[in-house]
Short mmCIF file of C-alpha atoms in Angstrom, two decimals:
data_model
loop_
_atom_site.label_atom_id
_atom_site.label_comp_id
_atom_site.label_asym_id
_atom_site.label_seq_id
_atom_site.Cartn_x
_atom_site.Cartn_y
_atom_site.Cartn_z
CA UNK A 769 -20.23 280.85 41.85
CA UNK A 770 -19.39 281.09 45.39
CA UNK A 771 -16.95 277.93 44.95
CA UNK A 772 -13.02 278.30 44.54
CA UNK A 773 -12.11 277.32 40.67
CA UNK A 774 -8.70 275.88 39.13
CA UNK A 775 -8.41 276.71 35.44
CA UNK A 776 -7.41 273.98 32.73
CA UNK A 777 -6.12 275.76 29.80
CA UNK A 778 -6.29 273.37 26.65
CA UNK A 779 -2.71 273.57 24.69
CA UNK A 780 -3.46 270.33 22.99
CA UNK A 781 -4.05 267.74 25.53
CA UNK A 782 -6.28 264.81 24.89
CA UNK A 783 -6.52 263.99 28.92
CA UNK A 784 -8.29 267.45 29.37
CA UNK A 785 -11.44 265.88 30.95
CA UNK A 786 -8.99 263.24 33.01
CA UNK A 787 -7.75 266.23 35.08
CA UNK A 788 -10.88 268.29 35.59
CA UNK A 789 -12.46 265.35 36.71
CA UNK A 790 -9.39 264.25 39.02
CA UNK A 791 -10.11 268.17 40.21
CA UNK A 792 -13.72 267.65 41.06
CA UNK A 793 -12.91 264.65 42.99
CA UNK A 794 -11.29 266.39 45.73
CA UNK A 795 -14.20 268.40 45.77
CA UNK A 796 -12.50 271.62 44.05
CA UNK A 797 -14.60 273.09 40.98
CA UNK A 798 -12.76 273.00 37.49
CA UNK A 799 -13.53 274.07 34.11
CA UNK A 800 -11.63 273.89 30.77
CA UNK A 801 -10.66 276.83 28.35
CA UNK A 802 -9.42 277.23 25.62
CA UNK A 803 -5.57 278.28 25.35
CA UNK A 804 -6.16 281.63 23.98
CA UNK A 805 -8.36 283.01 26.41
CA UNK A 806 -8.23 286.61 27.07
CA UNK A 807 -7.06 288.14 30.32
CA UNK A 808 -10.52 289.82 29.99
CA UNK A 809 -12.07 286.55 30.34
CA UNK A 810 -9.82 285.16 32.42
CA UNK A 811 -10.13 288.10 34.82
CA UNK A 812 -13.95 287.18 34.97
CA UNK A 813 -13.93 283.81 35.80
CA UNK A 814 -14.90 283.95 39.81
CA UNK A 815 -12.94 282.44 42.22
CA UNK A 816 -9.92 281.17 40.38
CA UNK A 817 -7.64 279.69 42.34
CA UNK A 818 -4.64 278.27 40.28
CA UNK A 819 -4.44 277.31 36.58
CA UNK A 820 -2.87 274.27 34.95
CA UNK A 821 -1.58 274.49 31.17
CA UNK A 822 -2.03 271.16 30.06
CA UNK A 823 -0.10 270.54 26.76
CA UNK A 824 0.12 267.41 24.68
CA UNK A 825 0.33 265.57 21.34
CA UNK A 826 -2.20 268.36 19.29
CA UNK A 827 -0.25 271.44 20.61
CA UNK A 828 0.69 272.37 17.24
CA UNK A 829 -2.03 273.95 14.87
CA UNK A 830 -1.37 275.03 11.14
CA UNK A 831 2.51 274.59 11.75
CA UNK A 832 2.50 276.66 15.08
CA UNK A 833 2.89 275.41 18.50
CA UNK A 834 0.12 276.95 20.66
CA UNK A 835 1.13 279.12 23.72
CA UNK A 836 -0.90 281.37 26.34
CA UNK A 837 -0.79 285.36 26.31
CA UNK A 838 2.01 285.88 28.74
CA UNK A 839 0.28 287.78 30.70
CA UNK A 840 -0.99 284.55 32.28
CA UNK A 841 2.03 284.07 34.58
CA UNK A 842 1.47 287.72 35.67
CA UNK A 843 -1.78 287.25 37.95
CA UNK A 844 -0.04 286.35 41.11
CA UNK A 845 -1.97 283.05 40.41
CA UNK A 846 -0.14 279.62 40.82
CA UNK A 847 0.60 278.20 37.35
CA UNK A 848 1.45 274.48 36.72
CA UNK A 849 2.35 273.36 33.03
CA UNK A 850 2.26 269.86 31.96
CA UNK A 851 4.03 268.69 29.05
CA UNK A 852 4.27 272.20 27.89
CA UNK A 853 8.45 272.81 27.54
CA UNK A 854 7.87 276.66 26.86
CA UNK A 855 6.20 277.46 29.79
CA UNK A 856 7.26 280.56 31.86
CA UNK A 857 6.58 279.06 35.49
CA UNK A 858 8.28 277.59 37.97
CA UNK A 859 5.89 274.18 38.82
CA UNK A 860 6.44 272.27 35.37
CA UNK A 861 5.69 268.66 34.70
CA UNK A 862 6.13 266.47 32.00
CA UNK A 863 3.45 263.85 31.58
CA UNK A 864 -0.25 263.59 33.46
CA UNK A 865 0.54 263.67 37.42
CA UNK A 866 -0.27 261.29 40.06
CA UNK A 867 -3.45 262.18 42.29
CA UNK A 868 -0.97 262.83 45.25
CA UNK A 869 1.03 265.52 43.02
CA UNK A 870 -2.50 267.51 42.03
CA UNK A 871 -3.83 267.42 45.02
CA UNK A 872 -0.62 269.27 46.10
CA UNK A 873 -0.77 271.62 43.67
CA UNK A 874 -4.71 272.21 44.12
CA UNK A 875 -5.28 271.98 48.14
CA UNK A 876 -1.62 273.33 49.37
CA UNK A 877 -0.30 275.72 46.64
CA UNK A 878 -3.52 277.14 45.36
CA UNK A 879 -5.30 276.67 48.95
CA UNK A 880 -8.29 275.98 47.04
CA UNK A 881 -11.51 274.99 49.19
CA UNK A 882 -13.10 271.44 49.04
CA UNK A 883 -16.63 272.45 48.62
CA UNK A 884 -17.57 271.88 45.34
CA UNK A 885 -21.01 269.53 45.81
CA UNK A 886 -24.39 269.05 44.46
CA UNK A 887 -25.99 270.76 47.13
CA UNK A 888 -23.69 274.01 46.82
CA UNK A 889 -24.11 273.99 43.18
CA UNK A 890 -27.75 273.68 43.09
CA UNK A 891 -28.11 276.70 45.55
CA UNK A 892 -25.63 278.51 43.10
CA UNK A 893 -27.55 277.19 40.02
CA UNK A 894 -30.51 278.69 41.48
CA UNK A 895 -29.55 282.16 42.55
CA UNK A 896 -28.09 282.33 38.70
CA UNK A 897 -31.56 281.14 37.60
CA UNK A 898 -33.67 283.40 39.32
CA UNK A 899 -31.04 286.20 38.38
CA UNK A 900 -31.53 285.33 34.49
CA UNK A 901 -34.69 284.73 34.09
CA UNK A 902 -36.77 287.06 36.45
CA UNK A 903 -40.25 286.97 36.28
CA UNK A 904 -40.17 285.77 32.93
CA UNK A 905 -41.09 282.45 31.70
CA UNK A 906 -39.02 279.32 30.16
CA UNK A 907 -40.04 276.73 27.86
CA UNK A 908 -38.26 273.29 28.31
CA UNK A 909 -38.81 269.92 25.70
CA UNK A 910 -38.79 267.34 28.48
CA UNK A 911 -38.10 263.86 27.03
CA UNK A 912 -38.07 261.93 30.14
CA UNK A 913 -34.13 261.00 29.73
CA UNK A 914 -31.92 261.97 32.74
CA UNK A 915 -30.28 265.39 31.04
CA UNK A 916 -34.25 266.82 30.61
CA UNK A 917 -35.67 265.67 33.53
CA UNK A 918 -32.44 266.68 35.77
CA UNK A 919 -32.95 270.62 34.37
CA UNK A 920 -36.48 270.28 34.49
CA UNK A 921 -36.22 269.67 38.68
CA UNK A 922 -33.54 272.26 38.88
CA UNK A 923 -35.91 274.55 36.77
CA UNK A 924 -38.68 274.13 39.19
CA UNK A 925 -36.89 274.31 41.78
CA UNK A 926 -35.59 277.78 41.20
CA UNK A 927 -38.77 279.27 39.35
CA UNK A 928 -42.04 277.26 39.48
CA UNK A 929 -44.91 277.68 37.99
CA UNK A 930 -42.48 280.01 35.20
CA UNK A 931 -41.32 277.30 33.58
CA UNK A 932 -43.88 275.36 30.80
CA UNK A 933 -42.43 271.82 29.82
CA UNK A 934 -43.33 269.69 26.76
CA UNK A 935 -43.69 266.29 26.77
CA UNK A 936 -44.08 264.89 23.47
CA UNK A 937 -45.05 261.29 23.08
CA UNK A 938 -44.10 260.29 19.53
CA UNK A 939 -44.68 256.91 20.23
CA UNK A 940 -41.27 255.37 20.09
CA UNK A 941 -40.77 255.46 24.05
CA UNK A 942 -40.00 252.77 26.15
CA UNK A 943 -42.72 251.14 27.79
CA UNK A 944 -44.36 253.23 30.27
CA UNK A 945 -42.04 255.95 29.94
CA UNK A 946 -44.56 259.25 28.79
CA UNK A 947 -46.61 257.83 31.68
CA UNK A 948 -43.73 258.51 34.45
CA UNK A 949 -43.01 261.59 32.99
CA UNK A 950 -46.67 262.78 33.80
CA UNK A 951 -46.90 261.09 37.18
CA UNK A 952 -43.12 262.20 38.57
CA UNK A 953 -43.61 266.05 36.97
CA UNK A 954 -47.19 266.64 36.98
CA UNK A 955 -48.61 265.00 39.70
CA UNK A 956 -45.53 264.67 42.16
CA UNK A 957 -43.52 267.78 41.41
CA UNK A 958 -46.80 269.80 40.23
CA UNK A 959 -44.97 271.05 36.84
CA UNK A 960 -47.07 273.35 34.43
CA UNK A 961 -46.66 270.42 32.27
CA UNK A 962 -47.83 270.22 28.42
CA UNK A 963 -48.25 266.63 27.47
CA UNK A 964 -48.62 265.85 23.43
CA UNK A 965 -50.14 262.45 22.19
CA UNK A 966 -48.43 262.52 18.76
CA UNK A 967 -48.26 259.16 18.10
CA UNK A 968 -50.72 258.46 15.16
CA UNK A 969 -48.91 261.67 14.01
CA UNK A 970 -45.63 260.05 14.11
CA UNK A 971 -46.32 256.64 13.12
CA UNK A 972 -48.13 258.09 9.83
CA UNK A 973 -45.04 259.73 9.00
CA UNK A 974 -42.81 256.57 9.08
CA UNK A 975 -44.97 254.38 7.43
CA UNK A 976 -43.42 252.38 4.75
CA UNK A 977 -39.71 254.44 5.61
CA UNK A 978 -36.85 251.38 5.67
CA UNK A 979 -33.97 253.74 5.70
CA UNK A 980 -32.14 254.44 8.98
CA UNK A 981 -31.00 258.06 7.98
CA UNK A 982 -34.80 259.00 6.97
CA UNK A 983 -36.09 257.43 9.67
CA UNK A 984 -33.92 259.72 12.31
CA UNK A 985 -34.74 262.85 9.83
CA UNK A 986 -38.45 262.42 9.98
CA UNK A 987 -38.26 261.80 13.51
CA UNK A 988 -36.18 264.84 14.83
CA UNK A 989 -37.89 266.73 11.97
CA UNK A 990 -41.38 266.01 12.85
CA UNK A 991 -40.81 266.66 16.87
CA UNK A 992 -39.29 270.31 15.77
CA UNK A 993 -42.55 270.83 14.12
CA UNK A 994 -44.66 269.65 16.98
CA UNK A 995 -42.56 271.37 19.53
CA UNK A 996 -42.69 274.86 17.37
CA UNK A 997 -46.89 274.33 17.31
CA UNK A 998 -46.80 274.04 20.99
CA UNK A 999 -44.67 276.81 21.17
CA UNK A 1000 -46.43 279.32 18.88
CA UNK A 1001 -49.81 278.90 21.17
CA UNK A 1002 -47.86 280.30 24.24
CA UNK A 1003 -47.69 283.73 25.24
CA UNK A 1004 -44.49 285.84 26.94
CA UNK A 1005 -42.03 283.01 26.69
CA UNK A 1006 -38.53 284.52 26.81
CA UNK A 1007 -36.04 281.64 27.52
CA UNK A 1008 -35.12 278.07 26.30
CA UNK A 1009 -34.47 275.79 28.81
CA UNK A 1010 -31.89 272.73 27.75
CA UNK A 1011 -30.36 269.85 29.20
CA UNK A 1012 -26.72 270.70 27.64
CA UNK A 1013 -24.23 269.06 29.67
CA UNK A 1014 -20.40 269.67 29.74
CA UNK A 1015 -19.14 266.71 27.36
CA UNK A 1016 -21.86 267.91 24.85
CA UNK A 1017 -19.69 271.37 24.76
CA UNK A 1018 -16.27 269.79 25.06
CA UNK A 1019 -16.75 266.86 22.15
CA UNK A 1020 -18.18 269.57 20.22
CA UNK A 1021 -14.59 270.90 19.70
CA UNK A 1022 -11.83 273.55 20.92
CA UNK A 1023 -9.06 275.12 19.49
CA UNK A 1024 -6.68 271.95 19.53
CA UNK A 1025 -9.03 269.22 19.25
CA UNK A 1026 -11.23 268.21 16.56
CA UNK A 1027 -15.30 267.79 16.75
CA UNK A 1028 -16.27 264.73 17.85
CA UNK A 1029 -19.87 265.39 17.23
CA UNK A 1030 -22.37 268.81 16.93
CA UNK A 1031 -23.51 270.31 20.04
CA UNK A 1032 -27.08 270.07 19.51
CA UNK A 1033 -30.25 269.41 21.91
CA UNK A 1034 -33.56 271.23 20.71
CA UNK A 1035 -31.53 272.59 17.64
CA UNK A 1036 -33.27 273.32 14.39
CA UNK A 1037 -36.05 275.42 15.60
CA UNK A 1038 -37.14 278.35 13.62
CA UNK A 1039 -34.99 281.29 13.55
CA UNK A 1040 -38.49 283.13 14.34
CA UNK A 1041 -38.59 281.79 17.72
CA UNK A 1042 -36.19 283.73 19.37
CA UNK A 1043 -35.18 282.82 22.76
CA UNK A 1044 -32.48 283.25 24.94
CA UNK A 1045 -30.82 280.03 26.71
CA UNK A 1046 -30.98 278.65 29.95
CA UNK A 1047 -28.28 275.99 30.29
CA UNK A 1048 -27.81 275.20 34.16
CA UNK A 1049 -26.14 271.71 33.82
CA UNK A 1050 -23.62 273.03 30.95
CA UNK A 1051 -20.61 272.54 33.41
CA UNK A 1052 -21.45 268.73 34.32
CA UNK A 1053 -20.05 265.15 33.59
CA UNK A 1054 -22.84 262.89 33.38
CA UNK A 1055 -22.38 261.46 36.72
CA UNK A 1056 -22.69 264.42 38.38
CA UNK A 1057 -25.84 265.42 36.52
CA UNK A 1058 -27.15 261.89 38.21
CA UNK A 1059 -25.77 263.08 41.14
CA UNK A 1060 -27.58 266.32 40.80
CA UNK A 1061 -30.67 264.71 39.95
CA UNK A 1062 -30.30 262.81 43.23
CA UNK A 1063 -29.64 265.59 45.29
CA UNK A 1064 -33.22 267.41 43.62
CA UNK A 1065 -35.03 264.38 44.74
CA UNK A 1066 -35.87 262.92 41.36
CA UNK A 1067 -36.83 259.24 41.33
CA UNK A 1068 -33.73 256.69 41.17
CA UNK A 1069 -35.40 254.88 38.05
CA UNK A 1070 -35.14 258.66 36.19
CA UNK A 1071 -31.87 259.22 37.37
CA UNK A 1072 -30.61 256.30 36.56
CA UNK A 1073 -31.93 255.38 33.24
CA UNK A 1074 -30.37 254.07 30.65
CA UNK A 1075 -28.83 255.89 27.65
CA UNK A 1076 -31.34 255.91 24.77
CA UNK A 1077 -31.29 257.39 21.03
CA UNK A 1078 -32.61 260.69 20.10
CA UNK A 1079 -35.33 259.08 17.67
CA UNK A 1080 -36.51 256.13 20.59
CA UNK A 1081 -37.62 252.63 19.61
CA UNK A 1082 -37.44 253.71 15.98
CA UNK A 1083 -34.06 252.77 15.73
CA UNK A 1084 -34.44 249.56 17.21
CA UNK A 1085 -37.32 248.54 15.04
CA UNK A 1086 -35.04 247.74 11.77
CA UNK A 1087 -36.23 248.47 8.83
CA UNK A 1088 -39.84 249.63 8.32
CA UNK A 1089 -41.65 250.29 11.50
CA UNK A 1090 -44.55 248.33 12.13
CA UNK A 1091 -47.15 248.22 14.72
CA UNK A 1092 -46.54 244.79 15.71
CA UNK A 1093 -42.84 244.53 15.91
CA UNK A 1094 -42.66 248.55 17.52
CA UNK A 1095 -44.60 246.42 20.51
CA UNK A 1096 -42.20 243.66 20.32
CA UNK A 1097 -39.51 245.72 21.00
CA UNK A 1098 -41.33 247.61 23.64
CA UNK A 1099 -42.21 244.47 25.89
CA UNK A 1100 -39.17 242.64 25.35
CA UNK A 1101 -37.19 245.90 26.51
CA UNK A 1102 -39.16 246.07 29.63
CA UNK A 1103 -38.74 242.14 30.49
CA UNK A 1104 -34.78 242.53 29.96
CA UNK A 1105 -34.74 245.66 31.67
CA UNK A 1106 -37.17 244.39 34.61
CA UNK A 1107 -34.80 240.72 34.76
CA UNK A 1108 -31.40 242.88 34.73
CA UNK A 1109 -32.42 244.83 37.61
CA UNK A 1110 -33.32 241.28 39.14
CA UNK A 1111 -29.62 240.06 38.75
CA UNK A 1112 -28.00 243.58 40.09
CA UNK A 1113 -26.98 243.94 36.02
CA UNK A 1114 -28.91 247.06 35.95
CA UNK A 1115 -25.83 249.34 37.64
CA UNK A 1116 -23.03 247.10 36.18
CA UNK A 1117 -24.02 247.10 32.54
CA UNK A 1118 -22.93 250.61 30.89
CA UNK A 1119 -26.33 249.47 28.00
CA UNK A 1120 -28.65 247.07 27.24
CA UNK A 1121 -31.75 246.66 24.95
CA UNK A 1122 -33.28 244.62 22.50
CA UNK A 1123 -34.36 244.90 18.66
CA UNK A 1124 -36.34 243.29 16.20
CA UNK A 1125 -35.16 242.92 12.71
CA UNK A 1126 -37.98 243.28 9.74
CA UNK A 1127 -37.60 239.42 8.93
CA UNK A 1128 -39.32 236.22 10.43
CA UNK A 1129 -38.62 232.74 11.05
CA UNK A 1130 -39.67 229.35 11.16
CA UNK A 1131 -40.78 228.66 15.03
CA UNK A 1132 -42.98 226.46 16.65
CA UNK A 1133 -46.10 227.28 19.12
CA UNK A 1134 -48.75 225.46 20.70
CA UNK A 1135 -47.42 222.16 18.24
CA UNK A 1136 -48.09 224.25 14.99
CA UNK A 1137 -45.47 225.60 12.71
CA UNK A 1138 -45.28 229.24 12.52
CA UNK A 1139 -43.54 232.44 11.37
CA UNK A 1140 -42.76 234.89 13.48
CA UNK A 1141 -39.90 237.54 14.27
CA UNK A 1142 -36.73 237.12 16.44
CA UNK A 1143 -35.54 239.49 19.26
CA UNK A 1144 -31.99 240.17 19.52
CA UNK A 1145 -30.84 241.30 22.96
CA UNK A 1146 -27.47 243.56 23.14
CA UNK A 1147 -25.67 244.49 26.45
CA UNK A 1148 -22.52 246.23 26.30
CA UNK A 1149 -19.86 247.93 28.21
CA UNK A 1150 -18.07 251.05 27.55
CA UNK A 1151 -16.00 253.95 28.71
CA UNK A 1152 -16.28 256.77 26.11
CA UNK A 1153 -18.26 255.12 23.78
CA UNK A 1154 -15.76 254.84 21.20
CA UNK A 1155 -15.10 251.13 21.64
CA UNK A 1156 -17.53 248.81 23.20
CA UNK A 1157 -17.22 245.05 24.79
CA UNK A 1158 -19.81 242.36 25.49
CA UNK A 1159 -20.95 241.89 28.54
CA UNK A 1160 -20.94 238.27 29.52
CA UNK A 1161 -24.31 237.47 31.05
CA UNK A 1162 -24.55 234.39 33.10
CA UNK A 1163 -26.47 231.57 31.09
CA UNK A 1164 -29.32 231.27 33.99
CA UNK A 1165 -30.20 234.82 33.27
CA UNK A 1166 -30.33 234.93 29.63
CA UNK A 1167 -32.32 231.65 30.08
CA UNK A 1168 -34.73 233.11 31.72
CA UNK A 1169 -35.21 236.46 29.98
CA UNK A 1170 -35.65 234.05 26.67
CA UNK A 1171 -38.14 232.25 28.35
CA UNK A 1172 -40.00 235.50 29.45
CA UNK A 1173 -40.01 236.86 26.06
CA UNK A 1174 -41.06 233.78 24.13
CA UNK A 1175 -44.07 233.48 26.69
CA UNK A 1176 -45.10 236.89 26.87
CA UNK A 1177 -43.93 238.78 23.66
CA UNK A 1178 -46.75 238.23 20.93
CA UNK A 1179 -45.18 237.53 17.44
CA UNK A 1180 -41.74 236.32 18.40
CA UNK A 1181 -40.53 232.59 17.88
CA UNK A 1182 -36.08 233.18 19.01
CA UNK A 1183 -34.24 235.05 21.04
CA UNK A 1184 -30.42 235.83 19.98
CA UNK A 1185 -27.33 237.24 21.72
CA UNK A 1186 -25.60 239.59 20.13
CA UNK A 1187 -21.61 238.80 20.74
CA UNK A 1188 -20.39 241.53 18.58
CA UNK A 1189 -17.61 244.30 19.77
CA UNK A 1190 -17.42 247.56 19.00
CA UNK A 1191 -15.70 247.72 16.65
CA UNK A 1192 -16.63 246.10 14.00
CA UNK A 1193 -20.00 246.55 15.23
CA UNK A 1194 -21.91 249.92 16.43
CA UNK A 1195 -23.59 250.60 19.86
CA UNK A 1196 -27.11 250.31 18.26
CA UNK A 1197 -28.03 248.44 15.07
CA UNK A 1198 -29.23 251.45 13.00
#
């Protein structure tokens, strides 16, 4: 790490990530660490130019107020305390600082150089990856999502053919996604890519299963088994690449914050598949991951891909998955994405997709009564995915999407628009 760093020590704040992102907007690197970091750990961090003690509403844990090692104040490094009344430093604030105050501390008091950018990040990570891996091999589950695609491109840049990518097509991908993965990584980036067609295997396991949690467990468990089978066919693999990003780590909880969700990417692999992890994106926020992908030359459609659940279209084909409804979800989703892009909504709306319920309704096609499925469109905006609002899509755009779905998608006679915010609804249906 050649860049200067500002360390944020978590003393109960709920806004650690806000400060970290503001510092990075100043082109200065920042990291969040627990309040009880040891002096050995702190001194081992490279190029630390300043420390922020970030207190807040969660500063009391098990009846005691948390604090830092007093030696933190004796390191000769500037310290800024925010909402931490017992701090033994000259620079103290009672609340979140304005950007100008934060900039003064980072740039003038700490004299941190503004050289945090994706070009320098990539150069650093390439060097770190090569030092970690040497001449050995790395195995990566390449789903085609943003995180796995960017980490694959970064590893290819660092170690080339020493990276072995495994892409499992479970039949629950969006339209042309598996083909896109093969085209970009095998044909354009010349990656060492193993493509596994497991469509029939997955759909066979899911036949007749309607419970959402059972569907998720089957899809996740079968993916692990397929990946394990491919891993066992290979020799000389010492490392497992993962697209872990900073929110994954933060959401796993800190000493003063409850866990939001467990952190796992490929998790659940058998213990006898012993790999050392390579996680070069683990200090990046999502927008930074996308910026990294752009710098690495990945195509926009891959870098700005919509958020997609792990079980794929399996949770958007409601109830027991049938091939006709799965195809209706896939085709209607493709139409929605195409029309949103034409209308300029693809960058404006946080997430949009279609679902197909497992019941039919009466309709009229070709002057005759029909009994077909409906497609439900969902388009929402959110900052943290904890709550969400509905996108007010222009009526002409909705009419055009509806006309295309009814004309081009088989076994569908109705199109509905979901108006439910979160809460009480969730983002996905299952």
